[in-house]
Coordinates of C-alpha atoms in Angstrom, one line a residue:
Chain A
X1 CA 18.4 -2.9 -31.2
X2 CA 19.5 -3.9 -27.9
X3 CA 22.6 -5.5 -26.1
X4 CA 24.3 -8.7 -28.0
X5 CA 25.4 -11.8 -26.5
X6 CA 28.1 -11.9 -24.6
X7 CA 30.6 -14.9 -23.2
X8 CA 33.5 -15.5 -20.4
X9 CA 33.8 -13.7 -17.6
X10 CA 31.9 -15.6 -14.8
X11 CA 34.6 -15.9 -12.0
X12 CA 35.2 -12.2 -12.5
X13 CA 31.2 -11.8 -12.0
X14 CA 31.2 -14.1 -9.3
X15 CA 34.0 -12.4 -7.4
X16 CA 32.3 -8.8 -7.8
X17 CA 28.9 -10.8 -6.5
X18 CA 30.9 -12.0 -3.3
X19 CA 32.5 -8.6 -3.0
X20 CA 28.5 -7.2 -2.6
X21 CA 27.8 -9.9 -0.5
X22 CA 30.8 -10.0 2.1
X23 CA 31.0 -5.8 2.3
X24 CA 28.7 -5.8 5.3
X25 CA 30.8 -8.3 7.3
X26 CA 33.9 -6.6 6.4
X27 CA 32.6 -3.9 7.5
X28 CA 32.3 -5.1 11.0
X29 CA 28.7 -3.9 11.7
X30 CA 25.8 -5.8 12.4
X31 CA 23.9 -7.2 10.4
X32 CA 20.8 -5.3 10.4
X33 CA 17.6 -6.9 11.5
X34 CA 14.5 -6.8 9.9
X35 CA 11.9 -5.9 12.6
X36 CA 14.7 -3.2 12.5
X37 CA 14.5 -1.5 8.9
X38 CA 10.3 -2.3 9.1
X39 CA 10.1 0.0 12.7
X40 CA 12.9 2.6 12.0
X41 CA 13.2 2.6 8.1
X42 CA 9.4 2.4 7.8
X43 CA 8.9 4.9 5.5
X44 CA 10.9 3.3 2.8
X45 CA 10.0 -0.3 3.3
X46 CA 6.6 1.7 2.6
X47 CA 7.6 3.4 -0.6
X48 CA 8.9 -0.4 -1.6
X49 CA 5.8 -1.7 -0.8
X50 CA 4.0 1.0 -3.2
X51 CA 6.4 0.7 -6.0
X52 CA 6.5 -3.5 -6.0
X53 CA 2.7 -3.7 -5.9
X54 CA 3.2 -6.0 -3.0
X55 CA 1.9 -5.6 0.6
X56 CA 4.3 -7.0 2.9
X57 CA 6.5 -5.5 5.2
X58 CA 8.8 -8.7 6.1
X59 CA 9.2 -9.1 2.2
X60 CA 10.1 -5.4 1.6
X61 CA 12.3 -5.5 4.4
X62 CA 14.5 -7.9 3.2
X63 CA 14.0 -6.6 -0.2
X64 CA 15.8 -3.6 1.2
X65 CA 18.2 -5.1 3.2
X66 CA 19.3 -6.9 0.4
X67 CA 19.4 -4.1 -2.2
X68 CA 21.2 -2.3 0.3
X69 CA 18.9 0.5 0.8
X70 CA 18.2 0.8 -3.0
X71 CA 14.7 1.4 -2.9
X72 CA 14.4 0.7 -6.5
X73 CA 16.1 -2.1 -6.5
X74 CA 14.2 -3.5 -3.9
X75 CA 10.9 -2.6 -5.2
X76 CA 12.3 -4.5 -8.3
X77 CA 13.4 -7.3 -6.1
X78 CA 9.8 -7.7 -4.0
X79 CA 7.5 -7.0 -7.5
X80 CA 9.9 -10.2 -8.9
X81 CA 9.3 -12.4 -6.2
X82 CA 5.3 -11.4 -6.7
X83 CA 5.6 -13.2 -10.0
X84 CA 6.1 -16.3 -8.3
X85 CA 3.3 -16.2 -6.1
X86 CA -0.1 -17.5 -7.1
X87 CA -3.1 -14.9 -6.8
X88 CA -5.4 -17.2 -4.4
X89 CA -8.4 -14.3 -4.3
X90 CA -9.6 -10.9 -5.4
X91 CA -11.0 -8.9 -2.3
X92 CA -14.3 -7.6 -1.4
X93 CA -14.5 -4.3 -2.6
X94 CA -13.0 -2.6 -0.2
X95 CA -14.5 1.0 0.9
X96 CA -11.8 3.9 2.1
X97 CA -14.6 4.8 4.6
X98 CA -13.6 2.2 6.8
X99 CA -10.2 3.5 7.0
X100 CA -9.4 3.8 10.9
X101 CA -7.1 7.2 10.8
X102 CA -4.3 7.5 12.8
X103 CA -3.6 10.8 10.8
X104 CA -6.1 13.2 9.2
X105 CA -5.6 16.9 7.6
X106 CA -7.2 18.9 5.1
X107 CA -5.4 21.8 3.0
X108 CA -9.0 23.4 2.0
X109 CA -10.9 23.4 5.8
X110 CA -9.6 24.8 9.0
X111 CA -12.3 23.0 10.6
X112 CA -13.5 19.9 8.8
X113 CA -16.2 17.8 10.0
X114 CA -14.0 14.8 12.5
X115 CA -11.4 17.4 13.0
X116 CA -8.0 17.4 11.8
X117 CA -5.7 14.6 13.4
X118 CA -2.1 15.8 12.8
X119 CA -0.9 11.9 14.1
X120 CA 2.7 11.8 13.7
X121 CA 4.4 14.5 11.5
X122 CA 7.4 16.9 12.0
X123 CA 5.3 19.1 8.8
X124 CA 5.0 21.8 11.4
X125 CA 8.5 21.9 13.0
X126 CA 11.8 22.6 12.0
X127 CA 14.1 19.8 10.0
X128 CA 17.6 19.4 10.8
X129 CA 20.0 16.9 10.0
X130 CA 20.9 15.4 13.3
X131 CA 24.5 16.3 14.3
X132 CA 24.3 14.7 17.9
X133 CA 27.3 12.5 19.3
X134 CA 26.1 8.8 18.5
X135 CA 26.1 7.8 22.4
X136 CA 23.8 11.1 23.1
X137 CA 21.3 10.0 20.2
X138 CA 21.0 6.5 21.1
X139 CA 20.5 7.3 24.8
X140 CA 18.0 9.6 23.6
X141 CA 16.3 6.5 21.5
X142 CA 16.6 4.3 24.5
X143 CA 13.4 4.7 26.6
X144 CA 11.5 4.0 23.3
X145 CA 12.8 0.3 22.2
X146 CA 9.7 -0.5 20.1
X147 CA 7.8 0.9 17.7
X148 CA 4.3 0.9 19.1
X149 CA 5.3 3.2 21.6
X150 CA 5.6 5.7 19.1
X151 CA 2.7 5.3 17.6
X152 CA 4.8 5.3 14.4
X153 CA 1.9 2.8 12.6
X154 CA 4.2 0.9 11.1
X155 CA 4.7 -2.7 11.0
X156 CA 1.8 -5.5 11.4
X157 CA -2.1 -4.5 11.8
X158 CA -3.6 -3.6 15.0
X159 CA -6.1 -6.6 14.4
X160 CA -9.8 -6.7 13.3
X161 CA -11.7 -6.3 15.6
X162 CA -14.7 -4.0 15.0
X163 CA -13.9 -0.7 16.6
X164 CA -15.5 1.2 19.0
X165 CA -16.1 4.8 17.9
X166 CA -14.2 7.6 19.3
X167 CA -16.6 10.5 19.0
X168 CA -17.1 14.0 19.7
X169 CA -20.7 14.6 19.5
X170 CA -21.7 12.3 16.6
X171 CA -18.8 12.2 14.7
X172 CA -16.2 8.9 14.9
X173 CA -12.9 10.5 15.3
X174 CA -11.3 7.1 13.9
X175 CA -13.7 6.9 10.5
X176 CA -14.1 11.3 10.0
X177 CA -16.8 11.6 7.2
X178 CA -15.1 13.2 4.0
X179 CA -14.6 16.4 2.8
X180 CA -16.2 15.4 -0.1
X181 CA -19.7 15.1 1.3
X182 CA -20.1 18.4 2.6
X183 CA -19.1 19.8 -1.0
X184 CA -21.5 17.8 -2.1
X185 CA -24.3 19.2 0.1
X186 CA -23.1 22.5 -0.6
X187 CA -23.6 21.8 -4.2
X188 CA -19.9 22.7 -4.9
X189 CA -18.6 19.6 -7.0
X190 CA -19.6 18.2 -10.5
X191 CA -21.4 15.0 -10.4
X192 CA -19.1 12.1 -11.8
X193 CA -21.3 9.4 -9.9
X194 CA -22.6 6.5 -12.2
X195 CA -26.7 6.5 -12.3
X196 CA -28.6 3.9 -10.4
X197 CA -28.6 1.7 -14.0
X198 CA -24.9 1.9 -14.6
X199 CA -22.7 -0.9 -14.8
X200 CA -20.1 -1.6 -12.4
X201 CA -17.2 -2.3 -14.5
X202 CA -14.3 -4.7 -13.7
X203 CA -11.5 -2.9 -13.1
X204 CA -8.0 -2.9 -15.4
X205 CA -5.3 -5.3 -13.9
X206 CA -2.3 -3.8 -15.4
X207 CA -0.4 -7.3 -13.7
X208 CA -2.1 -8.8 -16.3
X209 CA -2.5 -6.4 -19.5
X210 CA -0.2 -4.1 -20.0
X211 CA -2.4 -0.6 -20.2
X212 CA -2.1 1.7 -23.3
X213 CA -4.0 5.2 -23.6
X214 CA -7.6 4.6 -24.2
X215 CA -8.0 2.2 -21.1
X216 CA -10.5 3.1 -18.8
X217 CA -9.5 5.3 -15.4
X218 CA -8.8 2.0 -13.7
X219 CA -6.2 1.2 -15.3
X220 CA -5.2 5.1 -14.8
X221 CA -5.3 4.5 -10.7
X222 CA -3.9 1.6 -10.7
X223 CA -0.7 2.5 -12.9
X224 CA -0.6 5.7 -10.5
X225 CA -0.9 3.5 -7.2
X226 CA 2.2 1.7 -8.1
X227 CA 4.1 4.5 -10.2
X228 CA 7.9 5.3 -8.5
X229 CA 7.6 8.1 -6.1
X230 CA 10.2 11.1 -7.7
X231 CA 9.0 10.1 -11.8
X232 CA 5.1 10.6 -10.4
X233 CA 5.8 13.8 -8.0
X234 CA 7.8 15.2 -11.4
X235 CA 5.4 14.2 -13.6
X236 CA 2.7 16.0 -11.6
X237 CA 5.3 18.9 -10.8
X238 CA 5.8 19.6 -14.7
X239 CA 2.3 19.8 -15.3
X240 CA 1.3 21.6 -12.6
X241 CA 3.7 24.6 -13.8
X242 CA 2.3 24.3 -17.7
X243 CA 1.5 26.8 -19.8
X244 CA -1.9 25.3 -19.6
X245 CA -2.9 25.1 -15.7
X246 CA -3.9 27.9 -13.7
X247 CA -3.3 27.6 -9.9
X248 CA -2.7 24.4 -8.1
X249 CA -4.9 22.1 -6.2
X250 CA -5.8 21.7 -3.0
X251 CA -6.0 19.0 -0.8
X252 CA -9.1 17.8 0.5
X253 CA -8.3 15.0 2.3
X254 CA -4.7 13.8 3.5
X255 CA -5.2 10.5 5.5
X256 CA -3.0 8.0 6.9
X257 CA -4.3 5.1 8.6
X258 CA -5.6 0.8 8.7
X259 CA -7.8 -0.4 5.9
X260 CA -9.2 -4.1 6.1
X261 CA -8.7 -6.4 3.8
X262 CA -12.1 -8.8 3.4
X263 CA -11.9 -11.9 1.5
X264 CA -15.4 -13.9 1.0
X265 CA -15.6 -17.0 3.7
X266 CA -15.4 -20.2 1.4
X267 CA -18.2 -21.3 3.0
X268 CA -20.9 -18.8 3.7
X269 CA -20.1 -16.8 1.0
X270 CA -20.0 -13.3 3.3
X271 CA -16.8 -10.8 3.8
X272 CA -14.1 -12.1 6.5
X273 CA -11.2 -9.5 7.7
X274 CA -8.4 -11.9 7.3
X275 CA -5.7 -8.9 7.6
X276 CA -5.0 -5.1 8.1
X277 CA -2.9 -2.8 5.8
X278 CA -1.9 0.8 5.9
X279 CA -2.3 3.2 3.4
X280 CA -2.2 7.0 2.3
X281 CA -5.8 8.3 0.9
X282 CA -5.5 11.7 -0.7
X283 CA -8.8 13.8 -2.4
X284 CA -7.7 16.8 -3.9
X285 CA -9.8 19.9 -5.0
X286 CA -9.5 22.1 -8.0
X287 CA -10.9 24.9 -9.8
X288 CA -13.0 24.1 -13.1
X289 CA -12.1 26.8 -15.4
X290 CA -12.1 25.5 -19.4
X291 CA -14.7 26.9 -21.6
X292 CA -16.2 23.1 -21.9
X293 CA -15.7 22.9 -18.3
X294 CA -18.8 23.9 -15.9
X295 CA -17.4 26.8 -14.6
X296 CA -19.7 27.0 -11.5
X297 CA -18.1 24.1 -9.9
X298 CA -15.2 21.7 -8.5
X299 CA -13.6 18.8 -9.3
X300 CA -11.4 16.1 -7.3
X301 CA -9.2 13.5 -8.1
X302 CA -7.9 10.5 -5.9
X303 CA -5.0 9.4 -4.7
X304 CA -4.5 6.0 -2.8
X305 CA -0.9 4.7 -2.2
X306 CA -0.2 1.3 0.0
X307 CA 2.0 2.6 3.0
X308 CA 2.7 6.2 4.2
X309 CA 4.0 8.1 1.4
X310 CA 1.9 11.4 1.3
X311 CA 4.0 12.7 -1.5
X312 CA 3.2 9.9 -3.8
X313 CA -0.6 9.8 -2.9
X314 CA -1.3 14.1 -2.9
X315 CA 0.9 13.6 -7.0
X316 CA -1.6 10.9 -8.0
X317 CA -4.4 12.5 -6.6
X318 CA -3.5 16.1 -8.9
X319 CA -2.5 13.3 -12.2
X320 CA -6.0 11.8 -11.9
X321 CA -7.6 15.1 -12.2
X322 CA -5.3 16.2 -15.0
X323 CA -5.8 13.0 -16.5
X324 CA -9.6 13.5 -16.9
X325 CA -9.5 16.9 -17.8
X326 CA -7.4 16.1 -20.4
X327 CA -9.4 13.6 -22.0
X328 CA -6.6 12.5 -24.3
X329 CA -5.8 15.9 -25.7
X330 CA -2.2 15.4 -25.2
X331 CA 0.2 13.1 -24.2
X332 CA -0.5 12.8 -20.6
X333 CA -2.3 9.6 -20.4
X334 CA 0.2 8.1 -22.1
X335 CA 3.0 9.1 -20.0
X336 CA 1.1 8.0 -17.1
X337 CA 0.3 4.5 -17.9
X338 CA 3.7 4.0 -19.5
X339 CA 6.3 6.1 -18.5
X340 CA 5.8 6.0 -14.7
X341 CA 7.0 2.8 -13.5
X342 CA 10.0 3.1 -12.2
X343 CA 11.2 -1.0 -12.4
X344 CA 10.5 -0.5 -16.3
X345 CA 12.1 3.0 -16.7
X346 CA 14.9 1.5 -14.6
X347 CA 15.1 -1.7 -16.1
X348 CA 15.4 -0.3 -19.4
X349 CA 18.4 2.0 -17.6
X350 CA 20.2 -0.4 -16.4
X351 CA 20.6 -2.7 -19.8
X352 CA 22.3 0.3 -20.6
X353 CA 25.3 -1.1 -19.2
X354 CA 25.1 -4.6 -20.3
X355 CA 27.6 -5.1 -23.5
X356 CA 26.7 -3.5 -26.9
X357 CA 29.1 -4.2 -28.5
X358 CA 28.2 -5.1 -31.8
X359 CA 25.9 -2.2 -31.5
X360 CA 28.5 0.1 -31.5
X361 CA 30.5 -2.0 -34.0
X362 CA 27.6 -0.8 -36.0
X363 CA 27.5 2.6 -34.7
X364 CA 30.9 3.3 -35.9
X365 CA 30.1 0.9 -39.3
X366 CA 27.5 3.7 -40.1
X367 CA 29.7 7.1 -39.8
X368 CA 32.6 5.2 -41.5
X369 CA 30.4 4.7 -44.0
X370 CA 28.8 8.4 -44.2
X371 CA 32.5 9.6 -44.4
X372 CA 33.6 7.2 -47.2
X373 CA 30.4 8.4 -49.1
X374 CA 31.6 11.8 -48.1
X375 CA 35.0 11.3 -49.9
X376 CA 33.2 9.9 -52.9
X377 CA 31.7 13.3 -53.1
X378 CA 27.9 11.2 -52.3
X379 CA 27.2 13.1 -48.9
X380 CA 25.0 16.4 -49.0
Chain B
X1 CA -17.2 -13.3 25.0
X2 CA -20.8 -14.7 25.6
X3 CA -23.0 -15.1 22.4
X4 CA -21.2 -17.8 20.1
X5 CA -19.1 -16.2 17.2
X6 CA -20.4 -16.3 13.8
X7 CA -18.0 -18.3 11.5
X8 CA -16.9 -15.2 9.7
X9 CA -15.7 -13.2 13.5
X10 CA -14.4 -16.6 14.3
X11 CA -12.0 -16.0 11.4
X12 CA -11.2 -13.1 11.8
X13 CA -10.2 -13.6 15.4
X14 CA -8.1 -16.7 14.6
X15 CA -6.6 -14.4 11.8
X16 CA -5.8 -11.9 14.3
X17 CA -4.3 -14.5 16.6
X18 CA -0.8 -14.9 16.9
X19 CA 1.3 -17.3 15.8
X20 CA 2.3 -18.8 19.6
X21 CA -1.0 -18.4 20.2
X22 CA -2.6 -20.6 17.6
X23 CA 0.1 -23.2 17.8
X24 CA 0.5 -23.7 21.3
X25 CA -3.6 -24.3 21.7
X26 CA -3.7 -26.4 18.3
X27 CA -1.0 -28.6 19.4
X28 CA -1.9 -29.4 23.4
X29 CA -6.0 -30.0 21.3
X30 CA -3.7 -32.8 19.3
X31 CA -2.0 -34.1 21.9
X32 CA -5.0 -34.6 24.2
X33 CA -6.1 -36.5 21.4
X34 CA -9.2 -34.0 21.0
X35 CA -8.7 -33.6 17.1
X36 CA -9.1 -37.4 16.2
X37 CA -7.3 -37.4 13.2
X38 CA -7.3 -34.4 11.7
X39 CA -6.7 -33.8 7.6
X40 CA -5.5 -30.9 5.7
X41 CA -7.9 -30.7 3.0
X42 CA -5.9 -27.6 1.5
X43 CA -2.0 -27.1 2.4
X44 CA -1.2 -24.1 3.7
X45 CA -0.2 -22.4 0.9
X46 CA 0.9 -18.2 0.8
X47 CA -0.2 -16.3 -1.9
X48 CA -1.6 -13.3 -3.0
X49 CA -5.2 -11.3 -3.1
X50 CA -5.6 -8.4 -5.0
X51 CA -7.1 -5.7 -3.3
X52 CA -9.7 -3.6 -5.2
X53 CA -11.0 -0.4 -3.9
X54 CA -14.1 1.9 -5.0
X55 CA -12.5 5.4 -4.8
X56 CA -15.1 7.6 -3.6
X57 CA -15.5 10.4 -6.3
X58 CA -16.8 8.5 -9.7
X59 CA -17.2 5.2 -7.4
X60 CA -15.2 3.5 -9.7
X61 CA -13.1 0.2 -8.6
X62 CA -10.0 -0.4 -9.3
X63 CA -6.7 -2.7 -8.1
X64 CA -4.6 -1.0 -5.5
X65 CA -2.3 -3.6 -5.5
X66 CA -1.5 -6.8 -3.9
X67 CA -1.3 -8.4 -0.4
X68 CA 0.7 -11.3 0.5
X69 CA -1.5 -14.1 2.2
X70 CA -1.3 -17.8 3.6
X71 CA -3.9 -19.6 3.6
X72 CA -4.9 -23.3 4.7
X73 CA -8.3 -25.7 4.8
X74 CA -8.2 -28.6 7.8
X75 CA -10.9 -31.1 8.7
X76 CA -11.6 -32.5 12.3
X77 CA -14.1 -34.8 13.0
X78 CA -15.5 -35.1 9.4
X79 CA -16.0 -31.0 9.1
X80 CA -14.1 -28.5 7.4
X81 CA -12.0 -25.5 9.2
X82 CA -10.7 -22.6 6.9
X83 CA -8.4 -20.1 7.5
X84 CA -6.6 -16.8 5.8
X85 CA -4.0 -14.7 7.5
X86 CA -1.9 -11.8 6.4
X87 CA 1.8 -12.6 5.6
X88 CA 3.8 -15.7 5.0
X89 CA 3.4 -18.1 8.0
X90 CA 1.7 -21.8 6.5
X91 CA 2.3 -23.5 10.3
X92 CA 0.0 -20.5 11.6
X93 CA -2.4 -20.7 9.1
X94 CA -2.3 -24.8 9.7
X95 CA -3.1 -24.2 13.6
X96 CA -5.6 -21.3 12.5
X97 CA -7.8 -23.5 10.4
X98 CA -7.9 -26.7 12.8
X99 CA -9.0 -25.0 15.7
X100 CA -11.7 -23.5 12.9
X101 CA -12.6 -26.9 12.6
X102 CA -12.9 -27.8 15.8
X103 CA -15.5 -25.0 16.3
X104 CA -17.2 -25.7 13.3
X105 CA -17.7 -29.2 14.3
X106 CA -19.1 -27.9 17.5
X107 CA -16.4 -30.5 19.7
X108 CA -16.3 -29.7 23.9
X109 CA -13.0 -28.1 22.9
X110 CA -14.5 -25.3 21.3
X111 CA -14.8 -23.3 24.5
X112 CA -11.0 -23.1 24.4
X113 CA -10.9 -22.2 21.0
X114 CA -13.6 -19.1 21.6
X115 CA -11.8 -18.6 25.1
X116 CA -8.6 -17.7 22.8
X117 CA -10.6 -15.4 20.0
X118 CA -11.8 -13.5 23.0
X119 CA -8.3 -13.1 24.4
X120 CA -7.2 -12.2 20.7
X121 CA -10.2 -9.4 21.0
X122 CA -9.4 -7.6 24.1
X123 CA -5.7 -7.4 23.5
X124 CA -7.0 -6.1 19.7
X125 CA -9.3 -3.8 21.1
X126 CA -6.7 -2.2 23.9
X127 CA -4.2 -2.2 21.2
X128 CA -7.0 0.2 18.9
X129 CA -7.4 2.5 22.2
X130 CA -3.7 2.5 22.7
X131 CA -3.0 3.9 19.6
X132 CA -5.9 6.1 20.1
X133 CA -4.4 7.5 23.0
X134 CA -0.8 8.4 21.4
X135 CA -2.4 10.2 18.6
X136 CA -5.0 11.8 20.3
X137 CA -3.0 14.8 21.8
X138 CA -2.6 15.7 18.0
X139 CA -6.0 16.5 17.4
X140 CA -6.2 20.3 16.2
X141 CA -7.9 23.7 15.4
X142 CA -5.8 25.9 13.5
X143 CA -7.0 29.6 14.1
X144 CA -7.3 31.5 11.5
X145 CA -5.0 35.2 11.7
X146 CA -7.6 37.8 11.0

């Protein structure tokens, strides 16, 4: 099984290379730049970001640029280039609630406690491809020639500096407490809290070991954190329309926005901001209603995606759910930790086209053979 | 910025810094002479910490992914300077960790060092209510239709 050696052909693979690399120029446009694709092509070098397991929008951006806009190949590109890096330090643990919004909605309350922060979204308005003459549209671009005047949140942190509260009353519009608290007082949500006396387990690196049903919800999260956008969204889709669920979640929480990263200071030992990343946190809400289930209640599963990709985040958030409701009775864990990451899925693709041709040799071998036996009056 | 910095704000401030504005105060400090003769203890190096999160429904942890570092330990006048700084940039993170130094080894030229983290805060902290004030206007109560 798999593709056989092959010789010959390198100036023919050389000359397709340099007809990849020479299109752009050929093409007479500019080359594009990278503060470019990061500020106006943010959302993918986000979704490149997620998918390579890498934060670092330069890196993505060339990733891209040099994939040609193949977000998959670019995600396969930036995770390659992680390989080669050295791990230098694991983080403090680092807590959502310091997440500094610059969006924030919720599915389930009109009126959430710290408000709903819409941030920037067309979700409300209509969507239509743009059909504006080029010199109208750029004119129309003009007065806004950098991305912080947008507010688009894309691009390098907004620093560390310990922020002031915005409130209204005594909630910090910036840090809004979570939905999840107020079920909780309302007694609305099972309890999957560890006791006082639990331990604290170390989580699953699946950089290190790959992850196989059985592992522990770690290893769940962090498969689904880095899982390709459209397999995880279809994945979630198909069993969201089972025979087996009722209804569809709701989401909690939807938030966009800065979350420090804190290494320990070599020399005093105590947590030091040494950069700021974005990400999208989702909790979503749904009904409990197995016989083994308690009936009375909610649950919620989490989603937590590096970038803004709401899609990706709100799908991981329903899979965790259906992952631990599950609890191994089919083959959903499975597909999750395995099936989901789209530079394996793709990598296996793409070998596809690499030569197999004694494979085939073989292929054909085999129903020559099943004829001949045929003749010999041997087949069934 | 009046009370003295702790180490770890220090950091964080001189992680916070630009680029220009790390190496244009490390290298008039080393041309004054003010740094004696500094040493790199570690090379700036650019690598990776893994960032684990406690999600907030079991409060279990687990690896969200990576983020891509540089990072970079100097010594001036016999005491060491650290620094860590999102991204690839080892001539940043040089500049980051001498001025560190120079702090942590209480020189006259610390003033200018603490003179520049406070720069780095107010332009941080206007940057925060910038962006505070572009989103703001979003802020919303759906009504409900009876």
């Amino acid at each position: 099984m798999g593709f056989s050696n092959a010789r010959g052909g390198t100036e023919a693979i050389l000359a397709a290379e340099r007809l990849v690399r020479s299109s752009g120029e050929e093409a007479g446009s500019d080359r594009i730049g990278l503060a470019q694709l990061i500020e106006r092509m943010g959302l993918a070098v986000d979704r490149v970001m997620g998918e390579g397991g890498l934060w670092s929008p330069e890196l993505a951006a060339r990733a891209l640029r040099r994939a040609e806009g193949d977000v998959m190949e670019a995600a396969q590109l930036l995770r390659a280039h992680r390989s080669s890096i050295p791990r230098l330090a694991y983080s403090e643990v680092a807590s959502t609630d310091e997440l500094r919004v610059i969006r924030r909605i919720s599915s389930a309350f009109r009126n959430p406690p710290g408000r709903q922060l819409l941030g920037r979204t067309t979700d409300y308005v209509g969507r239509l491809l743009d059909l504006m003459p080029e010199d109208a549209d750029a004119a129309e671009d003009a007065p806004h020639d950098h991305a912080h005047e947008h507010g688009h949140g894309h691009g390098h942190g907004h620093g560390h500096v310990h922020d002031e509260p915005v409130t209204t009353g005594d909630q910090d519009l910036r840090h809004p407490p979570r939905l999840i608290g107020l079920l909780r007082e309302m007694d609305m949500v099972v309890e999957r809290r560890p006791g006082a006396d639990a331990e604290d387990p170390e989580p699953f690196d699946i950089t290190r070991v790959p992850a196989r049903p059985g592992a522990p919800r770690s290893a769940v999260l962090a498969a689904l954190a880095r899982a390709e956008t459209g397999a995880l969204v279809n994945l979630w889709y198909a069993y969201t329309f089972s025979t087996v669920k009722h209804g569809h979640e709701i989401p909690g929480e939807v938030r966009h926005g800065w979350l420090p990263v804190k290494v320990a200071h070599p020399v005093t030992g105590r947590p030091v901001t040494v950069t700021e990343i974005r990400v999208t946190e989702v909790e979503t809400i749904d009904d409990l209603d197995r016989p083994e289930e308690d009936r009375s209640r909610l649950d919620l599963g989490y989603g937590l995606c590096f970038g803004h990709n709401e899609r990706k985040a709100i799908a991981m958030a329903g899979l965790d759910l259906l992952v631990h409701r599950d609890g191994g009775r089919t083959e959903l864990e499975q597909r999750v930790l395995i099936t989901l990451d789209g530079i394996e899925a793709c990598g296996f693709l793409e070998h596809l086209k690499l030569p197999h041709y004694v494979d085939f040799r073989s292929l054909l071998d085999r129903k020559r053979a099943v004829r001949g036996s045929s003749a010999d009056g041997g087949a069934r | 910025m009046t009370a003295k910095l702790t180490t770890e704000h220090r950091a964080e401030l001189l992680s916070a810094a630009t680029r220009d504005e790390l190496v244009a105060l490390a290298e008039r400090l080393l041309a004054q002479g003010a740094l004696g003769e500094p040493a790199v203890l570690v090379p700036p190096e650019v690598g990776m910490v893994m960032l684990q999160v406690r999600e907030p429904i079991a409060e279990e942890r687990f690896y969200l992914g990576e983020v891509l570092v540089t990072r970079c330990g100097a010594e001036v006048a016999g005491v060491a300077g650290w620094s860590m700084r999102g991204d690839d940039d080892r001539i940043a993170a040089l500049a980051a960790a001498l001025l560190d130094a120079v702090c942590a080894a209480g020189l006259p030229e610390s003033a200018e060092v603490e003179e520049l983290c406070a720069a780095v805060e107010r332009r941080r902290r206007r940057e925060i209510d910038e962006e505070w004030a572009r989103i703001a206007p979003t802020l919303v109560t759906f009504e409900e239709l009876p």
